[in-house]
GROMACS .gro file of C-alpha atoms in nm:
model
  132
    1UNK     CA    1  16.982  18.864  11.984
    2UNK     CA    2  16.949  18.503  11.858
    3UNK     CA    3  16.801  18.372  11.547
    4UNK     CA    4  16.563  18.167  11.744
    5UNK     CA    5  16.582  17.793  11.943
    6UNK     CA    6  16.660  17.510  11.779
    7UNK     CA    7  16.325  17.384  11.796
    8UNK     CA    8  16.198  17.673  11.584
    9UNK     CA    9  16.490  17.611  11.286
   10UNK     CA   10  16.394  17.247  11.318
   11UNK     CA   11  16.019  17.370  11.277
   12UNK     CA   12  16.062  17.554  10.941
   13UNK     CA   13  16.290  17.266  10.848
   14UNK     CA   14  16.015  17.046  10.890
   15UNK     CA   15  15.786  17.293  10.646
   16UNK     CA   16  16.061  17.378  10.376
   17UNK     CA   17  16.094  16.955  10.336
   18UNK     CA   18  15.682  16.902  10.303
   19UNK     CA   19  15.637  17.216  10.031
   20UNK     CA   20  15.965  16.983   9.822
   21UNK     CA   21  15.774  16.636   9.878
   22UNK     CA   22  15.420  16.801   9.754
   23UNK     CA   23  15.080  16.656   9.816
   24UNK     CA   24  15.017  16.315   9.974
   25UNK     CA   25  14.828  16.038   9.771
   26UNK     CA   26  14.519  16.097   9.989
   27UNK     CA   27  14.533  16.462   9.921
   28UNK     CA   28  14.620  16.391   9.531
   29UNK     CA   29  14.289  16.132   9.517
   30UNK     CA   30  14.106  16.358   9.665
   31UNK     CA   31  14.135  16.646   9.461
   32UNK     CA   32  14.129  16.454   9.153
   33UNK     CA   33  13.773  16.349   9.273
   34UNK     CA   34  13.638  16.682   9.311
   35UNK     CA   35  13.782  16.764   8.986
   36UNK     CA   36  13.602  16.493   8.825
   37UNK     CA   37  13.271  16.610   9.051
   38UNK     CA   38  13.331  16.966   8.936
   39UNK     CA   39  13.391  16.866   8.553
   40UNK     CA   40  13.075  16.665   8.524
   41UNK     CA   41  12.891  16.890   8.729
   42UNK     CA   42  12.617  16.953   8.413
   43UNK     CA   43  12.552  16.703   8.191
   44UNK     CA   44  12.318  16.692   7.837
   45UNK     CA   45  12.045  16.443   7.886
   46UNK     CA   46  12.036  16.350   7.507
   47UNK     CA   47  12.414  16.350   7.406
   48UNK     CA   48  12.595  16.341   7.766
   49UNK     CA   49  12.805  16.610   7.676
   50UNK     CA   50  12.944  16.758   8.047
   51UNK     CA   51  12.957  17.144   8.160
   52UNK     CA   52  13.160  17.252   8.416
   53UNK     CA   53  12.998  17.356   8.804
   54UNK     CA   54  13.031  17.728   8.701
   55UNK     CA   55  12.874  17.700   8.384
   56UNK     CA   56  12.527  17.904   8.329
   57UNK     CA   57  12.219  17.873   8.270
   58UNK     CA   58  12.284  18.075   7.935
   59UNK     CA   59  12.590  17.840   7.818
   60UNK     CA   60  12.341  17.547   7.886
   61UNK     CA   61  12.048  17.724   7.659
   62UNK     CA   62  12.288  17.812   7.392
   63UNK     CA   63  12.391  17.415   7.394
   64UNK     CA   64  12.021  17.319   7.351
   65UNK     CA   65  11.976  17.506   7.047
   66UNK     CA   66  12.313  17.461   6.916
   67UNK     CA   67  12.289  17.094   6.965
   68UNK     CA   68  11.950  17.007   6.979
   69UNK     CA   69  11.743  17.250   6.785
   70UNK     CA   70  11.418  17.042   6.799
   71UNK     CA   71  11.436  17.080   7.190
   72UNK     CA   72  11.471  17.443   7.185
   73UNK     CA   73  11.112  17.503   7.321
   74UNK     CA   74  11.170  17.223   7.637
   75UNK     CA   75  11.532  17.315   7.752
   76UNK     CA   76  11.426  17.133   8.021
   77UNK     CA   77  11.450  16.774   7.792
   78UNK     CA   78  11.803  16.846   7.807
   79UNK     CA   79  11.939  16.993   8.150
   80UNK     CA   80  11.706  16.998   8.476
   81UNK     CA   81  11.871  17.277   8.608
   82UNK     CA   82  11.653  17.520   8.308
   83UNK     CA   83  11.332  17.463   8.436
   84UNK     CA   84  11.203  17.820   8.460
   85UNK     CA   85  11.471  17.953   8.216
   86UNK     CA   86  11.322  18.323   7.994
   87UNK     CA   87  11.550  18.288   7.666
   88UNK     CA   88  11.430  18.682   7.633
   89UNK     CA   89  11.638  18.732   7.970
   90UNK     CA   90  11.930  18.464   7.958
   91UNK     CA   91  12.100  18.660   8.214
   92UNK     CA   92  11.764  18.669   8.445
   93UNK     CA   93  11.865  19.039   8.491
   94UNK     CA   94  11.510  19.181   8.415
   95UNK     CA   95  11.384  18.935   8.652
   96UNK     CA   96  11.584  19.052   8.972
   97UNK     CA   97  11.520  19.452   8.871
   98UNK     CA   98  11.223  19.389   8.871
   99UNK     CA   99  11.216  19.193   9.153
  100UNK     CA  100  11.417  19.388   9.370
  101UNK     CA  101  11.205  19.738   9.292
  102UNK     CA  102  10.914  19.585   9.422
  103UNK     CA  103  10.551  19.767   9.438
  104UNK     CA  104  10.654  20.163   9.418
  105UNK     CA  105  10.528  20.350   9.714
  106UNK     CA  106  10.467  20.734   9.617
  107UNK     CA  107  10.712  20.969   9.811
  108UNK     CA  108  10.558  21.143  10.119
  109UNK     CA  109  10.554  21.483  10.103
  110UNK     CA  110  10.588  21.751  10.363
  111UNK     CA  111  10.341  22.015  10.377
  112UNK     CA  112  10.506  22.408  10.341
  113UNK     CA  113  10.395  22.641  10.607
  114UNK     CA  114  10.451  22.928  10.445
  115UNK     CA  115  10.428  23.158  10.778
  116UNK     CA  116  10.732  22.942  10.937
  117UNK     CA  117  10.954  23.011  10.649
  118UNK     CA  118  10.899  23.392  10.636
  119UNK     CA  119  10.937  23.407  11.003
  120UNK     CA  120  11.285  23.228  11.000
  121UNK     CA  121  11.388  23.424  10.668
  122UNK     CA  122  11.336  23.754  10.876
  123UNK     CA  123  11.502  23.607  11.172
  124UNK     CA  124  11.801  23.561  10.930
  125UNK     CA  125  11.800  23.849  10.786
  126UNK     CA  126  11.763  24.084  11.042
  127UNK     CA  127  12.052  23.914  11.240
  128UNK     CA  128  12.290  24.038  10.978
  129UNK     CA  129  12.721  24.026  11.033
  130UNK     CA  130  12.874  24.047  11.380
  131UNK     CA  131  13.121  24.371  11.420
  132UNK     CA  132  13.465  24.354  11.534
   0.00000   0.00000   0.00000
């Protein structure tokens, strides 16, 4: 068999030389932008330090008392994106447990009959092993 038609090798030709040139200048602009987006994504109202996008809420907190100790009680004054923030929960894992569990429902509870049991345990038992 062949190693495929010319217009295939001219094909990965065509690939192998745009991986060597790289990115284009519209690409390259681009991503520099949402770097730039990204980087600034959080910023400190009082000393416009920046955060990056994936920064949270507990990074931010720690900032505001690190930073701004008088503000500690209105994290808010600082970022927007703490309104609602529990310093006793930084994580806001007690929050969702809790959340999550919802109102507990008691288990239900099957009634015993006491005369079905004993009538299958004697069906059981008086079936007993099969002889060869």
């Amino acid at each position: 068999m062949g190693k495929g038609s010319n217009v295939q090798k001219a094909q990965a030709a065509r690939e192998r030389n745009q991986k060597k040139m790289g990115k284009s200048d519209e690409e390259r602009k681009a991503a520099s932008a949402k770097a730039k987006q990204d980087a600034s994504a959080f910023m400190c109202k009082i000393c416009r330090q920046t955060f990056m996008v994936n920064a949270k809420p507990s990074l931010l907190y720690l900032h505001v008392t690190a930073k701004h100790d008088d503000k500690k009680d209105d994290p808010v004054a600082c970022f927007d994106s703490l309104i609602g923030f529990d310093p006793a929960d930084p994580d806001g894992k007690k929050k969702t447990a809790t959340a999550a569990a919802g109102p507990v429902k008691p288990k239900k509870t099957k009634k015993k009959d006491d005369g079905d049991l004993l009538s299958l345990l004697d069906a059981g038992l008086k079936k007993g092993k099969k002889k060869k």
